[in-house]
Amino acid sequence: MHTTKIAASLLSADMLHLGDELERVRQSGADWLHYDVMDGWFVPNLSFGLPEFQAVARQTDMFLDVHLMINHPELYIKNFAEAGADLITFHLEAAGDPFRTVRTIRHYHKQAGISVKPGTPAKALLPFLDEIDLILVMTVEPGFGGQGYMHEMTGKIREIRNMIQDKAIKIEVDGGIDHTTAPEAVSAGADVLVSGSYLFKQQDMKKTVDMLREIK
Ligand code: DX5
Ligand code: ZN
């Protein structure tokens, strides 16, 4: 039976109380913890980096989903892998050699994901389909939480779903997910929904996670 996984994006957490926020996410039953890394070059913003990730990883036993929005991701795979990432996703558009980056992630026995920005066509992923565990489809321009879902990306999710056929590749969707946009992403083929601003502003996070997970 198909069940959607929910990845809570820590970018929208209260940074002064990360320990409490991690506990809130754990109690919500969210499947994954989504950790956004930005470098101020690949995206016009900065977030948190390695020291905070190490602290988070020590504190939780959740599945750690690292989303690298940085140039030359290959330089940082070792650090995130050794700190406890379970899945490392980098951008196809980032400076660097994507094949080498995938091989490096594999070298550390982690799951490997590739993300595409809204302007990048689905077919750019074709050469990687035998190498990766996950495709992360951005439904906003990467860099900031709280933006609106780009409805024109729903067709791309569907196209990727058709493209991967029977391969065991998950499709994760990131940006602007809430109770109105999640059904659109799931019906197009999303397996994992990232939720940041929508999820963290809820009083009852568990109820929201359960609701998002039930969407067919
Ligand atoms: C944005 C990040 C997202 C962000 C999503 O570049 O990759 O993971 O936290 O936030 P929302 O759910 O608020 O769009
Ligand atoms: Zn993200």
GROMACS .gro file of C-alpha atoms and ligand atoms in nm:
model
  231
    1MET     CA    1   0.000   0.000   0.000
    2HIS     CA    2   0.126   0.346  -0.085
    3THR     CA    3   0.187   0.571   0.213
    4THR     CA    4   0.329   0.917   0.186
    5LYS     CA    5   0.623   1.005   0.406
    6ILE     CA    6   0.639   1.343   0.577
    7ALA     CA    7   0.972   1.525   0.608
    8ALA     CA    8   0.967   1.812   0.858
    9SER     CA    9   1.193   2.096   0.742
   10LEU     CA   10   1.394   2.228   1.035
   11LEU     CA   11   1.448   2.558   0.851
   12SER     CA   12   1.115   2.676   0.995
   13ALA     CA   13   1.194   2.575   1.353
   14ASP     CA   14   1.254   2.820   1.636
   15MET     CA   15   1.634   2.834   1.618
   16LEU     CA   16   1.674   2.941   1.979
   17HIS     CA   17   1.497   2.626   2.093
   18LEU     CA   18   1.617   2.361   1.853
   19GLY     CA   19   1.617   2.089   2.118
   20ASP     CA   20   1.250   2.152   2.199
   21GLU     CA   21   1.167   2.171   1.830
   22LEU     CA   22   1.336   1.836   1.765
   23GLU     CA   23   1.127   1.684   2.041
   24ARG     CA   24   0.811   1.838   1.893
   25VAL     CA   25   0.895   1.689   1.553
   26ARG     CA   26   0.968   1.349   1.704
   27GLN     CA   27   0.638   1.348   1.891
   28SER     CA   28   0.452   1.449   1.575
   29GLY     CA   29   0.551   1.117   1.421
   30ALA     CA   30   0.703   1.285   1.113
   31ASP     CA   31   0.897   1.024   0.916
   32TRP     CA   32   1.204   1.227   0.825
   33LEU     CA   33   1.387   1.535   0.944
   34HIS     CA   34   1.471   1.757   0.645
   35TYR     CA   35   1.786   1.966   0.694
   36ASP     CA   36   1.849   2.252   0.447
   37VAL     CA   37   2.208   2.365   0.390
   38MET     CA   38   2.267   2.689   0.196
   39ASP     CA   39   2.592   2.858   0.097
   40GLY     CA   40   2.494   3.208  -0.016
   41TRP     CA   41   2.621   3.123  -0.368
   42PHE     CA   42   2.412   2.845  -0.509
   43VAL     CA   43   2.112   3.011  -0.343
   44PRO     CA   44   2.091   3.374  -0.227
   45ASN     CA   45   2.059   3.283   0.140
   46LEU     CA   46   2.243   3.120   0.430
   47SER     CA   47   2.098   2.865   0.669
   48PHE     CA   48   2.275   2.635   0.910
   49GLY     CA   49   2.575   2.416   0.846
   50LEU     CA   50   2.779   2.131   0.983
   51PRO     CA   51   2.817   2.213   1.356
   52GLU     CA   52   2.441   2.249   1.397
   53PHE     CA   53   2.388   1.928   1.199
   54GLN     CA   54   2.628   1.739   1.423
   55ALA     CA   55   2.441   1.864   1.729
   56VAL     CA   56   2.104   1.769   1.577
   57ALA     CA   57   2.227   1.424   1.476
   58ARG     CA   58   2.354   1.355   1.828
   59GLN     CA   59   2.018   1.451   1.971
   60THR     CA   60   1.778   1.253   1.751
   61ASP     CA   61   1.740   0.907   1.606
   62MET     CA   62   1.513   1.029   1.324
   63PHE     CA   63   1.596   0.959   0.958
   64LEU     CA   64   1.813   1.255   0.855
   65ASP     CA   65   1.738   1.394   0.509
   66VAL     CA   66   2.009   1.647   0.415
   67HIS     CA   67   1.930   1.889   0.130
   68LEU     CA   68   2.248   2.057   0.010
   69MET     CA   69   2.181   2.385  -0.174
   70ILE     CA   70   2.551   2.453  -0.222
   71ASN     CA   71   2.810   2.460  -0.496
   72HIS     CA   72   3.069   2.180  -0.498
   73PRO     CA   73   2.866   1.952  -0.274
   74GLU     CA   74   3.130   1.678  -0.321
   75LEU     CA   75   3.353   1.867  -0.077
   76TYR     CA   76   3.105   1.827   0.210
   77ILE     CA   77   2.968   1.474   0.165
   78LYS     CA   78   3.223   1.316   0.399
   79ASN     CA   79   3.139   1.553   0.683
   80PHE     CA   80   2.763   1.511   0.658
   81ALA     CA   81   2.792   1.135   0.612
   82GLU     CA   82   3.017   1.092   0.913
   83ALA     CA   83   2.793   1.317   1.121
   84GLY     CA   84   2.499   1.082   1.060
   85ALA     CA   85   2.306   1.181   0.746
   86ASP     CA   86   2.092   0.895   0.612
   87LEU     CA   87   2.012   1.052   0.276
   88ILE     CA   88   2.217   1.324   0.107
   89THR     CA   89   2.058   1.520  -0.177
   90PHE     CA   90   2.245   1.776  -0.386
   91HIS     CA   91   2.144   1.995  -0.680
   92LEU     CA   92   2.201   1.891  -1.038
   93GLU     CA   93   2.258   2.260  -1.120
   94ALA     CA   94   2.530   2.312  -0.857
   95ALA     CA   95   2.890   2.363  -0.965
   96GLY     CA   96   3.076   2.031  -0.954
   97ASP     CA   97   3.059   1.686  -1.112
   98PRO     CA   98   2.726   1.520  -1.024
   99PHE     CA   99   2.847   1.168  -1.107
  100ARG     CA  100   3.142   1.211  -0.875
  101THR     CA  101   2.915   1.347  -0.603
  102VAL     CA  102   2.682   1.047  -0.629
  103ARG     CA  103   2.981   0.811  -0.613
  104THR     CA  104   3.109   0.990  -0.304
  105ILE     CA  105   2.772   0.956  -0.129
  106ARG     CA  106   2.770   0.585  -0.218
  107HIS     CA  107   3.124   0.547  -0.089
  108TYR     CA  108   2.990   0.641   0.255
  109HIS     CA  109   2.698   0.397   0.215
  110LYS     CA  110   2.435   0.668   0.230
  111GLN     CA  111   2.126   0.709   0.017
  112ALA     CA  112   2.183   0.950  -0.271
  113GLY     CA  113   1.936   1.207  -0.401
  114ILE     CA  114   1.944   1.465  -0.679
  115SER     CA  115   1.734   1.779  -0.668
  116VAL     CA  116   1.616   1.993  -0.958
  117LYS     CA  117   1.519   2.360  -0.949
  118PRO     CA  118   1.192   2.466  -1.116
  119GLY     CA  119   1.367   2.567  -1.440
  120THR     CA  120   1.546   2.233  -1.489
  121PRO     CA  121   1.361   1.983  -1.709
  122ALA     CA  122   1.285   1.630  -1.592
  123LYS     CA  123   1.488   1.477  -1.875
  124ALA     CA  124   1.810   1.620  -1.728
  125LEU     CA  125   1.779   1.343  -1.467
  126LEU     CA  126   1.782   1.060  -1.723
  127PRO     CA  127   2.157   0.982  -1.702
  128PHE     CA  128   2.133   0.931  -1.325
  129LEU     CA  129   1.837   0.698  -1.290
  130ASP     CA  130   2.047   0.388  -1.225
  131GLU     CA  131   2.258   0.566  -0.963
  132ILE     CA  132   2.019   0.736  -0.723
  133ASP     CA  133   1.762   0.657  -0.454
  134LEU     CA  134   1.560   0.977  -0.469
  135ILE     CA  135   1.468   1.277  -0.682
  136LEU     CA  136   1.384   1.598  -0.498
  137VAL     CA  137   1.156   1.819  -0.706
  138MET     CA  138   1.162   2.184  -0.601
  139THR     CA  139   0.820   2.344  -0.622
  140VAL     CA  140   0.961   2.685  -0.524
  141GLU     CA  141   1.291   2.852  -0.614
  142PRO     CA  142   1.527   2.710  -0.351
  143GLY     CA  143   1.656   2.938  -0.076
  144PHE     CA  144   1.363   3.037   0.143
  145GLY     CA  145   1.081   2.878   0.339
  146GLY     CA  146   0.728   3.013   0.325
  147GLN     CA  147   0.694   3.058  -0.052
  148GLY     CA  148   0.392   2.952  -0.259
  149TYR     CA  149   0.377   2.616  -0.440
  150MET     CA  150   0.437   2.656  -0.815
  151HIS     CA  151   0.144   2.469  -0.969
  152GLU     CA  152   0.324   2.444  -1.301
  153MET     CA  153   0.562   2.194  -1.132
  154THR     CA  154   0.287   1.934  -1.085
  155GLY     CA  155   0.325   1.822  -1.446
  156LYS     CA  156   0.698   1.778  -1.390
  157ILE     CA  157   0.635   1.553  -1.089
  158ARG     CA  158   0.406   1.341  -1.307
  159GLU     CA  159   0.664   1.332  -1.586
  160ILE     CA  160   0.933   1.213  -1.344
  161ARG     CA  161   0.695   0.950  -1.204
  162ASN     CA  162   0.647   0.815  -1.558
  163MET     CA  163   1.017   0.840  -1.634
  164ILE     CA  164   1.135   0.627  -1.339
  165GLN     CA  165   0.885   0.348  -1.421
  166ASP     CA  166   0.951   0.049  -1.196
  167LYS     CA  167   1.283   0.171  -1.053
  168ALA     CA  168   1.291   0.202  -0.674
  169ILE     CA  169   1.346   0.579  -0.679
  170LYS     CA  170   1.145   0.794  -0.442
  171ILE     CA  171   1.008   1.133  -0.544
  172GLU     CA  172   1.028   1.402  -0.277
  173VAL     CA  173   0.857   1.737  -0.323
  174ASP     CA  174   0.984   2.051  -0.148
  175GLY     CA  175   0.828   2.398  -0.131
  176GLY     CA  176   0.490   2.539  -0.044
  177ILE     CA  177   0.335   2.214   0.078
  178ASP     CA  178   0.015   2.256   0.281
  179HIS     CA  179  -0.327   2.091   0.300
  180THR     CA  180  -0.431   2.244  -0.034
  181THR     CA  181  -0.117   2.169  -0.238
  182ALA     CA  182  -0.024   1.828  -0.092
  183PRO     CA  183  -0.310   1.645  -0.274
  184GLU     CA  184  -0.186   1.786  -0.604
  185ALA     CA  185   0.173   1.669  -0.541
  186VAL     CA  186   0.067   1.326  -0.414
  187SER     CA  187  -0.170   1.258  -0.702
  188ALA     CA  188   0.111   1.347  -0.945
  189GLY     CA  189   0.336   1.087  -0.780
  190ALA     CA  190   0.511   1.232  -0.473
  191ASP     CA  191   0.628   0.974  -0.217
  192VAL     CA  192   0.775   1.221   0.035
  193LEU     CA  193   0.639   1.566   0.120
  194VAL     CA  194   0.867   1.826   0.279
  195SER     CA  195   0.681   2.065   0.503
  196GLY     CA  196   0.840   2.365   0.672
  197SER     CA  197   0.646   2.682   0.748
  198TYR     CA  198   0.304   2.515   0.730
  199LEU     CA  199   0.397   2.237   0.971
  200PHE     CA  200   0.589   2.443   1.226
  201LYS     CA  201   0.313   2.699   1.267
  202GLN     CA  202   0.061   2.432   1.374
  203GLN     CA  203  -0.036   2.400   1.738
  204ASP     CA  204  -0.099   2.031   1.686
  205MET     CA  205   0.184   1.907   1.468
  206LYS     CA  206   0.087   1.542   1.500
  207LYS     CA  207  -0.263   1.605   1.368
  208THR     CA  208  -0.115   1.784   1.066
  209VAL     CA  209   0.142   1.512   0.998
  210ASP     CA  210  -0.133   1.247   1.017
  211MET     CA  211  -0.354   1.450   0.785
  212LEU     CA  212  -0.076   1.505   0.527
  213ARG     CA  213   0.018   1.138   0.540
  214GLU     CA  214  -0.339   1.027   0.471
  215ILE     CA  215  -0.366   1.230   0.150
  216LYS     CA  216  -0.416   1.005  -0.149
  217DX5     C1  217   1.365   2.591   0.057
  217DX5     C2  218   1.393   2.465   0.133
  217DX5     C3  219   1.273   2.401   0.190
  217DX5     C4  220   1.194   2.487   0.285
  217DX5     C5  221   1.050   2.458   0.258
  217DX5     O1  222   1.467   2.620  -0.030
  217DX5     O2  223   1.458   2.369   0.052
  217DX5     O3  224   1.301   2.275   0.247
  217DX5     O4  225   1.221   2.464   0.422
  217DX5     O5  226   0.971   2.544   0.330
  217DX5     P1  227   0.816   2.558   0.307
  217DX5     O6  228   0.754   2.424   0.342
  217DX5     O7  229   0.779   2.667   0.403
  217DX5     O8  230   0.794   2.596   0.164
  218ZN      ZN  231   1.472   2.164   0.134
   0.00000   0.00000   0.00000
